[in-house]
Amino acid sequence: MGIVASTPEMIQLAAGLLKQGELVAFPTETVYGLGADAANSEAVAAIFKVKGRPANHPVIVHVGNLDSLEFWARDISHTAFQLAQSFWPGPLTLILRRTDRVPDRVTGGQETLGLRIPSHPVALQLLKVFGGGVAAPSANHFGRISPTTAQHVQAELGQLVPLILDGGASQVGLESTIIDVTKDKVRILRPGGIDVLAIAEVVGYMPELVSKPEVRVSGNLESHYAPATPMYLVSPSELTTVPEGCGVLTFGRSPDNAGVWVQMPQQAEVYGQRLYAVLRDLDSLGLDCILVEHVPDAPQWLAVRDRLRRASSGVKKGMPEFKNKMV
Ligand code: TXA
Ligand code: MG
């Protein structure tokens, strides 16, 4: 069926497919997810197959309301509840201790579970009609750019997913913030849709940002969220001589010279909302490289900086190396 409009009938159909152990791609406010019934081990296994994701990487379980929290998680701390109440539904994933009801496939055999209530109305409606938890990673091939539209999902996974619910472009555009709330002090495992300063306000201190968690977080592999085209982070002064065949993401105006220039927004949220779609577009042009102007070093830019760094890792940063590479 491919992409369908998210009418009540189609949401009903999607929930029915999930019940039968099929996969359904659906919109969330962060990125599109590839969903399966979280209680059905075989259905969850199919997600890994479609994505080409290593089996020991855990997936997030999406639920429709707080009532089911204790079905999935135990020993939930006061702080965890405060965070849930402050940011759910929304782009926050809490890492909690799991109950015995959670299939091993979901957690990659770990004792913890990622849980989130998304805020996209289509996701919430799907979860409500389905009634259970939906295990869903981003609906892209392992290591690639997350999809922020139904068309991106189709381009990525096409025939492999029977149904893609269309919910328009994701409003946040970057994945959820992942917070480990299983220890005394909360820690951020992946910066994302929620500002760290807002989290600090709720918990009362600035949480540590864990760059290499002991648990397997695929989004924390050094190279992830990456276009196929080699990507380099550069300073504005390095953009004076852009080679033909390169794409450029910049805050400035495009000069009259070579390359495909995209002027990016000055606000972190808008930049984050558009980033993956822009990278995906540039990636489809068969360019030699993508040059991205450094973004500000302020806290609001944390998630964008994190994704840019990972998308460009595995290659040397900066134009001098790039020039060497070209000759
Ligand atoms: O915004 C999002 O979080 C999107 C939408 C679809 O909800 N989902 C998403 O899922 O980004 P995924 O699988 O692409 O990335 C989830 C990250 C992975 O890096 C995974 O390793 C980590 O969450 N994760 C899941 N469960 C975990 C756990 N128990 N402990 C540590 N990390 C976990
Ligand atoms: Mg992902």
Short mmCIF file of C-alpha atoms and ligand atoms in Angstrom, two decimals:
data_model
loop_
_atom_site.label_atom_id
_atom_site.label_comp_id
_atom_site.label_asym_id
_atom_site.label_seq_id
_atom_site.Cartn_x
_atom_site.Cartn_y
_atom_site.Cartn_z
CA MET A 1 0.00 0.00 0.00
CA GLY A 2 2.88 2.33 0.63
CA ILE A 3 2.09 5.84 1.84
CA VAL A 4 -1.46 6.50 3.03
CA ALA A 5 -3.14 9.55 4.55
CA SER A 6 -3.63 9.15 8.30
CA THR A 7 -7.42 8.92 8.27
CA PRO A 8 -9.19 7.15 11.17
CA GLU A 9 -9.72 4.15 8.86
CA MET A 10 -6.04 3.93 7.96
CA ILE A 11 -4.99 4.29 11.60
CA GLN A 12 -7.37 1.45 12.41
CA LEU A 13 -5.84 -0.60 9.61
CA ALA A 14 -2.34 0.18 10.88
CA ALA A 15 -3.27 -0.93 14.42
CA GLY A 16 -4.70 -4.15 12.95
CA LEU A 17 -1.46 -4.81 11.07
CA LEU A 18 0.56 -4.27 14.25
CA LYS A 19 -1.69 -6.78 16.06
CA GLN A 20 -0.96 -9.32 13.32
CA GLY A 21 2.77 -8.89 13.83
CA GLU A 22 3.33 -6.70 10.77
CA LEU A 23 5.47 -3.56 10.64
CA VAL A 24 4.00 -0.09 10.20
CA ALA A 25 5.88 3.15 9.64
CA PHE A 26 4.33 6.11 11.43
CA PRO A 27 5.06 9.79 12.05
CA THR A 28 6.31 11.17 15.34
CA GLU A 29 7.20 14.75 16.17
CA THR A 30 10.91 13.82 16.12
CA VAL A 31 11.38 11.48 13.15
CA TYR A 32 9.34 8.71 11.51
CA GLY A 33 9.38 5.38 13.32
CA LEU A 34 9.31 1.79 12.08
CA GLY A 35 6.86 0.21 14.48
CA ALA A 36 6.09 -3.31 15.66
CA ASP A 37 4.07 -4.75 18.54
CA ALA A 38 6.57 -4.50 21.41
CA ALA A 39 5.12 -7.58 23.08
CA ASN A 40 5.65 -9.70 19.96
CA SER A 41 9.23 -10.89 19.80
CA GLU A 42 9.05 -12.02 16.18
CA ALA A 43 7.54 -8.75 15.02
CA VAL A 44 10.34 -6.88 16.79
CA ALA A 45 12.89 -9.17 15.14
CA ALA A 46 11.49 -8.11 11.75
CA ILE A 47 12.40 -4.47 12.52
CA PHE A 48 16.06 -5.44 12.87
CA LYS A 49 15.95 -7.34 9.62
CA VAL A 50 14.40 -4.48 7.65
CA LYS A 51 16.77 -1.89 9.12
CA GLY A 52 19.86 -4.07 8.90
CA ARG A 53 20.48 -3.25 12.55
CA PRO A 54 22.62 -5.44 14.84
CA ALA A 55 20.33 -7.56 17.07
CA ASN A 56 21.93 -6.39 20.31
CA HIS A 57 20.87 -2.76 19.87
CA PRO A 58 17.81 -1.92 21.97
CA VAL A 59 14.72 -0.19 20.55
CA ILE A 60 12.48 2.39 22.21
CA VAL A 61 8.96 1.39 23.25
CA HIS A 62 6.29 4.00 22.50
CA VAL A 63 3.18 4.14 24.65
CA GLY A 64 0.04 6.28 24.49
CA ASN A 65 -0.28 7.33 28.13
CA LEU A 66 1.25 7.10 31.59
CA ASP A 67 -1.09 4.30 32.73
CA SER A 68 1.04 1.62 31.14
CA LEU A 69 4.31 2.90 32.61
CA GLU A 70 4.43 0.25 35.31
CA PHE A 71 3.62 -2.51 32.86
CA TRP A 72 6.96 -1.86 31.15
CA ALA A 73 9.15 -0.34 33.84
CA ARG A 74 9.84 -0.79 37.56
CA ASP A 75 11.57 1.14 40.36
CA ILE A 76 10.60 4.39 38.69
CA SER A 77 12.21 7.28 40.57
CA HIS A 78 10.55 10.52 41.59
CA THR A 79 12.79 12.38 39.14
CA ALA A 80 11.73 10.05 36.34
CA PHE A 81 8.09 10.85 37.07
CA GLN A 82 8.86 14.56 37.14
CA LEU A 83 10.57 14.36 33.75
CA ALA A 84 7.71 12.30 32.31
CA GLN A 85 5.18 14.77 33.61
CA SER A 86 7.12 17.75 32.30
CA PHE A 87 7.92 16.49 28.82
CA TRP A 88 5.46 13.76 27.83
CA PRO A 89 3.92 13.61 25.34
CA GLY A 90 7.06 14.89 23.65
CA PRO A 91 10.59 14.27 22.36
CA LEU A 92 11.94 12.60 25.51
CA THR A 93 12.98 8.96 25.98
CA LEU A 94 13.49 7.71 29.52
CA ILE A 95 15.80 4.78 30.18
CA LEU A 96 14.18 2.82 33.01
CA ARG A 97 14.58 -0.59 34.63
CA ARG A 98 12.46 -3.04 32.68
CA THR A 99 9.90 -5.51 33.96
CA ASP A 100 9.99 -9.22 33.07
CA ARG A 101 7.22 -8.64 30.54
CA VAL A 102 9.56 -6.87 28.13
CA PRO A 103 10.87 -9.24 25.44
CA ASP A 104 14.67 -9.56 25.25
CA ARG A 105 14.57 -8.59 21.59
CA VAL A 106 13.34 -5.12 22.54
CA THR A 107 16.15 -4.41 24.99
CA GLY A 108 18.91 -6.32 23.25
CA GLY A 109 19.08 -8.42 26.41
CA GLN A 110 19.75 -5.41 28.67
CA GLU A 111 18.05 -4.83 32.00
CA THR A 112 16.86 -1.39 30.99
CA LEU A 113 14.25 -0.13 28.57
CA GLY A 114 13.77 3.06 26.60
CA LEU A 115 10.23 4.41 26.90
CA ARG A 116 8.51 7.42 25.40
CA ILE A 117 5.11 9.00 24.78
CA PRO A 118 5.35 10.84 21.46
CA SER A 119 3.27 13.98 20.89
CA HIS A 120 2.43 13.65 17.20
CA PRO A 121 -1.37 13.32 17.01
CA VAL A 122 -1.17 10.43 14.52
CA ALA A 123 1.28 8.52 16.73
CA LEU A 124 -0.91 9.12 19.77
CA GLN A 125 -4.03 8.00 17.91
CA LEU A 126 -2.28 4.88 16.61
CA LEU A 127 -1.08 4.01 20.12
CA LYS A 128 -4.56 4.59 21.51
CA VAL A 129 -6.29 2.38 18.93
CA PHE A 130 -3.57 -0.29 19.16
CA GLY A 131 -3.68 -0.26 22.94
CA GLY A 132 -0.22 -1.76 23.56
CA GLY A 133 3.37 -0.61 23.32
CA VAL A 134 4.95 -0.04 19.92
CA ALA A 135 8.67 -0.76 19.58
CA ALA A 136 10.08 1.64 17.02
CA PRO A 137 13.48 2.80 15.91
CA SER A 138 13.79 5.51 13.27
CA ALA A 139 12.55 4.18 9.91
CA ASN A 140 15.88 4.22 8.07
CA HIS A 141 18.65 1.80 7.24
CA PHE A 142 21.10 1.34 10.11
CA GLY A 143 23.51 4.28 10.40
CA ARG A 144 21.76 6.45 7.83
CA ILE A 145 19.83 9.71 8.11
CA SER A 146 16.52 9.45 9.97
CA PRO A 147 13.39 10.16 7.90
CA THR A 148 11.33 13.24 8.68
CA THR A 149 8.63 12.70 6.03
CA ALA A 150 6.62 9.72 4.78
CA GLN A 151 8.38 10.12 1.41
CA HIS A 152 11.76 9.71 3.10
CA VAL A 153 10.56 6.43 4.61
CA GLN A 154 9.38 5.22 1.23
CA ALA A 155 12.70 6.14 -0.35
CA GLU A 156 14.59 4.33 2.43
CA LEU A 157 12.56 1.21 3.01
CA GLY A 158 10.05 1.15 0.13
CA GLN A 159 8.55 -2.29 -0.35
CA LEU A 160 9.87 -3.59 2.95
CA VAL A 161 7.12 -1.84 4.93
CA PRO A 162 3.50 -2.66 4.11
CA LEU A 163 2.08 0.64 5.36
CA ILE A 164 3.48 4.14 5.86
CA LEU A 165 1.16 6.55 7.68
CA ASP A 166 1.65 10.08 6.39
CA GLY A 167 1.68 12.74 9.10
CA GLY A 168 3.50 15.51 7.27
CA ALA A 169 7.00 16.75 8.08
CA SER A 170 8.16 16.01 11.64
CA GLN A 171 8.08 19.22 13.69
CA VAL A 172 11.22 18.58 15.75
CA GLY A 173 13.18 16.86 13.00
CA LEU A 174 15.87 15.37 15.29
CA GLU A 175 15.49 12.28 17.49
CA SER A 176 14.32 12.39 21.09
CA THR A 177 16.57 13.32 23.99
CA ILE A 178 17.49 10.08 25.79
CA ILE A 179 17.88 10.35 29.57
CA ASP A 180 19.05 7.53 31.83
CA VAL A 181 17.01 7.77 35.03
CA THR A 182 18.16 4.47 36.56
CA LYS A 183 20.97 6.04 38.62
CA ASP A 184 21.04 8.64 41.40
CA LYS A 185 21.86 11.43 39.01
CA VAL A 186 20.20 11.53 35.62
CA ARG A 187 22.47 11.46 32.59
CA ILE A 188 21.88 12.41 28.99
CA LEU A 189 22.74 9.56 26.62
CA ARG A 190 21.67 11.38 23.47
CA PRO A 191 20.92 15.10 23.17
CA GLY A 192 17.76 15.67 21.17
CA GLY A 193 14.46 17.44 20.84
CA ILE A 194 14.45 18.76 24.41
CA ASP A 195 16.79 21.51 25.46
CA VAL A 196 19.30 20.45 28.18
CA LEU A 197 18.55 23.68 30.03
CA ALA A 198 14.88 22.70 30.31
CA ILE A 199 15.94 19.32 31.73
CA ALA A 200 18.30 21.00 34.19
CA GLU A 201 15.43 23.16 35.38
CA VAL A 202 13.30 20.11 36.19
CA VAL A 203 15.99 18.00 37.88
CA GLY A 204 17.71 20.91 39.62
CA TYR A 205 21.22 20.43 38.23
CA MET A 206 22.98 20.28 34.88
CA PRO A 207 22.94 16.60 33.88
CA GLU A 208 26.10 14.93 32.67
CA LEU A 209 26.24 14.28 28.95
CA VAL A 210 27.56 10.74 28.46
CA SER A 211 29.45 10.52 25.22
CA LYS A 212 30.19 6.80 25.44
CA PRO A 213 27.54 5.03 27.50
CA GLU A 214 28.30 1.53 28.77
CA VAL A 215 25.01 0.36 27.27
CA ARG A 216 24.72 -0.04 23.53
CA VAL A 217 23.20 3.08 22.04
CA SER A 218 23.45 2.86 18.31
CA GLY A 219 22.87 6.59 18.00
CA ASN A 220 26.06 6.89 19.99
CA LEU A 221 28.26 5.07 17.55
CA GLU A 222 30.78 7.56 16.30
CA SER A 223 29.51 7.38 12.75
CA HIS A 224 25.75 7.59 12.57
CA TYR A 225 22.96 9.69 11.09
CA ALA A 226 25.25 9.95 8.10
CA PRO A 227 24.72 10.82 4.44
CA ALA A 228 26.52 8.62 1.90
CA THR A 229 28.29 11.70 0.54
CA PRO A 230 31.43 12.56 2.56
CA MET A 231 30.60 15.41 4.90
CA TYR A 232 33.04 17.97 6.35
CA LEU A 233 32.60 20.58 9.07
CA VAL A 234 34.24 23.87 8.12
CA SER A 235 34.53 27.49 9.24
CA PRO A 236 33.06 30.35 7.15
CA SER A 237 36.50 31.45 5.98
CA GLU A 238 37.00 28.02 4.44
CA LEU A 239 33.97 28.54 2.25
CA THR A 240 35.61 31.09 -0.01
CA THR A 241 36.88 28.43 -2.38
CA VAL A 242 34.28 25.75 -2.71
CA PRO A 243 34.98 23.20 -5.40
CA GLU A 244 32.47 22.44 -8.11
CA GLY A 245 30.34 19.46 -7.21
CA CYS A 246 30.08 20.24 -3.52
CA GLY A 247 27.02 21.01 -1.43
CA VAL A 248 27.26 23.67 1.27
CA LEU A 249 25.17 24.32 4.38
CA THR A 250 25.82 27.85 5.52
CA PHE A 251 24.29 30.65 7.55
CA GLY A 252 25.46 33.25 5.06
CA ARG A 253 24.12 34.17 1.67
CA SER A 254 25.21 31.97 -1.21
CA PRO A 255 27.93 33.68 -3.18
CA ASP A 256 27.99 33.58 -6.91
CA ASN A 257 30.23 30.58 -7.28
CA ALA A 258 30.46 26.84 -7.60
CA GLY A 259 28.54 24.31 -5.59
CA VAL A 260 25.00 23.81 -4.35
CA TRP A 261 24.40 26.27 -1.49
CA VAL A 262 21.71 25.93 1.13
CA GLN A 263 21.18 28.84 3.51
CA MET A 264 20.30 27.40 6.91
CA PRO A 265 18.16 29.10 9.59
CA GLN A 266 19.82 30.97 12.47
CA GLN A 267 17.62 29.42 15.17
CA ALA A 268 18.65 26.02 16.47
CA GLU A 269 15.12 24.60 16.46
CA VAL A 270 14.40 25.52 12.88
CA TYR A 271 17.85 24.32 11.80
CA GLY A 272 17.23 20.99 13.54
CA GLN A 273 13.81 20.65 11.96
CA ARG A 274 15.25 21.02 8.46
CA LEU A 275 18.67 19.40 8.78
CA TYR A 276 17.89 15.79 7.83
CA ALA A 277 15.69 16.75 4.88
CA VAL A 278 18.43 19.05 3.53
CA LEU A 279 21.14 16.40 3.96
CA ARG A 280 18.92 13.83 2.29
CA ASP A 281 18.28 16.17 -0.67
CA LEU A 282 21.97 16.92 -1.08
CA ASP A 283 22.80 13.25 -0.73
CA SER A 284 20.52 12.44 -3.67
CA LEU A 285 22.45 14.77 -6.00
CA GLY A 286 25.54 12.58 -6.20
CA LEU A 287 27.83 15.37 -4.99
CA ASP A 288 31.53 14.93 -4.23
CA CYS A 289 31.15 16.33 -0.74
CA ILE A 290 28.94 18.24 1.64
CA LEU A 291 30.51 21.14 3.55
CA VAL A 292 28.74 22.30 6.68
CA GLU A 293 29.55 25.59 8.36
CA HIS A 294 30.13 25.16 12.12
CA VAL A 295 27.06 25.92 14.23
CA PRO A 296 27.20 28.00 17.44
CA ASP A 297 28.65 26.51 20.62
CA ALA A 298 25.55 27.36 22.72
CA PRO A 299 23.46 24.78 24.70
CA GLN A 300 20.44 25.10 22.36
CA TRP A 301 22.64 23.81 19.55
CA LEU A 302 23.77 20.69 21.40
CA ALA A 303 21.61 18.20 19.48
CA VAL A 304 22.38 19.74 16.09
CA ARG A 305 26.12 19.82 16.89
CA ASP A 306 25.98 16.18 18.01
CA ARG A 307 24.29 15.02 14.78
CA LEU A 308 26.60 17.07 12.57
CA ARG A 309 29.62 15.62 14.31
CA ARG A 310 28.40 12.05 13.91
CA ALA A 311 27.24 12.56 10.33
CA SER A 312 30.70 13.80 9.42
CA SER A 313 32.81 11.41 11.48
CA GLY A 314 35.03 8.88 9.79
CA VAL A 315 36.43 11.64 7.61
CA LYS A 316 38.94 14.30 8.50
CA LYS A 317 37.41 17.63 9.42
CA GLY A 318 38.23 20.93 7.80
CA MET A 319 39.11 22.09 4.34
CA PRO A 320 42.90 21.57 4.36
CA GLU A 321 42.50 17.79 4.56
CA PHE A 322 39.68 18.00 2.13
CA LYS A 323 41.84 19.84 -0.39
CA ASN A 324 44.55 17.27 0.03
CA LYS A 325 42.02 14.59 -0.62
CA MET A 326 40.93 16.21 -3.86
CA VAL A 327 44.39 16.43 -5.42
O1 TXA B 1 12.94 10.22 18.43
C1 TXA B 1 13.18 9.05 18.58
O2 TXA B 1 13.70 8.59 19.62
C2 TXA B 1 12.83 8.11 17.44
C3 TXA B 1 11.31 8.04 17.28
C4 TXA B 1 10.88 7.07 16.25
O3 TXA B 1 10.75 7.76 18.53
N1 TXA B 1 13.38 6.83 17.65
C5 TXA B 1 14.69 6.58 17.55
O4 TXA B 1 14.98 5.25 17.71
O5 TXA B 1 15.52 7.42 17.32
P1 TXA B 1 16.39 4.63 17.33
O6 TXA B 1 16.27 3.18 17.62
O7 TXA B 1 16.76 5.01 15.95
O8 TXA B 1 17.33 5.26 18.39
C6 TXA B 1 17.06 4.98 19.73
C7 TXA B 1 18.27 4.97 20.54
C8 TXA B 1 19.24 3.93 20.05
O9 TXA B 1 20.51 4.55 19.97
C9 TXA B 1 19.19 2.86 21.13
O10 TXA B 1 20.40 2.20 21.26
C10 TXA B 1 18.83 3.68 22.35
O11 TXA B 1 17.90 4.60 21.86
N2 TXA B 1 18.20 2.87 23.39
C11 TXA B 1 17.06 2.19 23.32
N3 TXA B 1 16.87 1.48 24.45
C12 TXA B 1 17.93 1.72 25.24
C13 TXA B 1 18.37 1.26 26.51
N4 TXA B 1 17.64 0.41 27.21
N5 TXA B 1 19.52 1.73 27.01
C14 TXA B 1 20.26 2.60 26.32
N6 TXA B 1 19.92 3.05 25.09
C15 TXA B 1 18.79 2.62 24.55
MG MG B 2 17.91 5.69 14.48
#
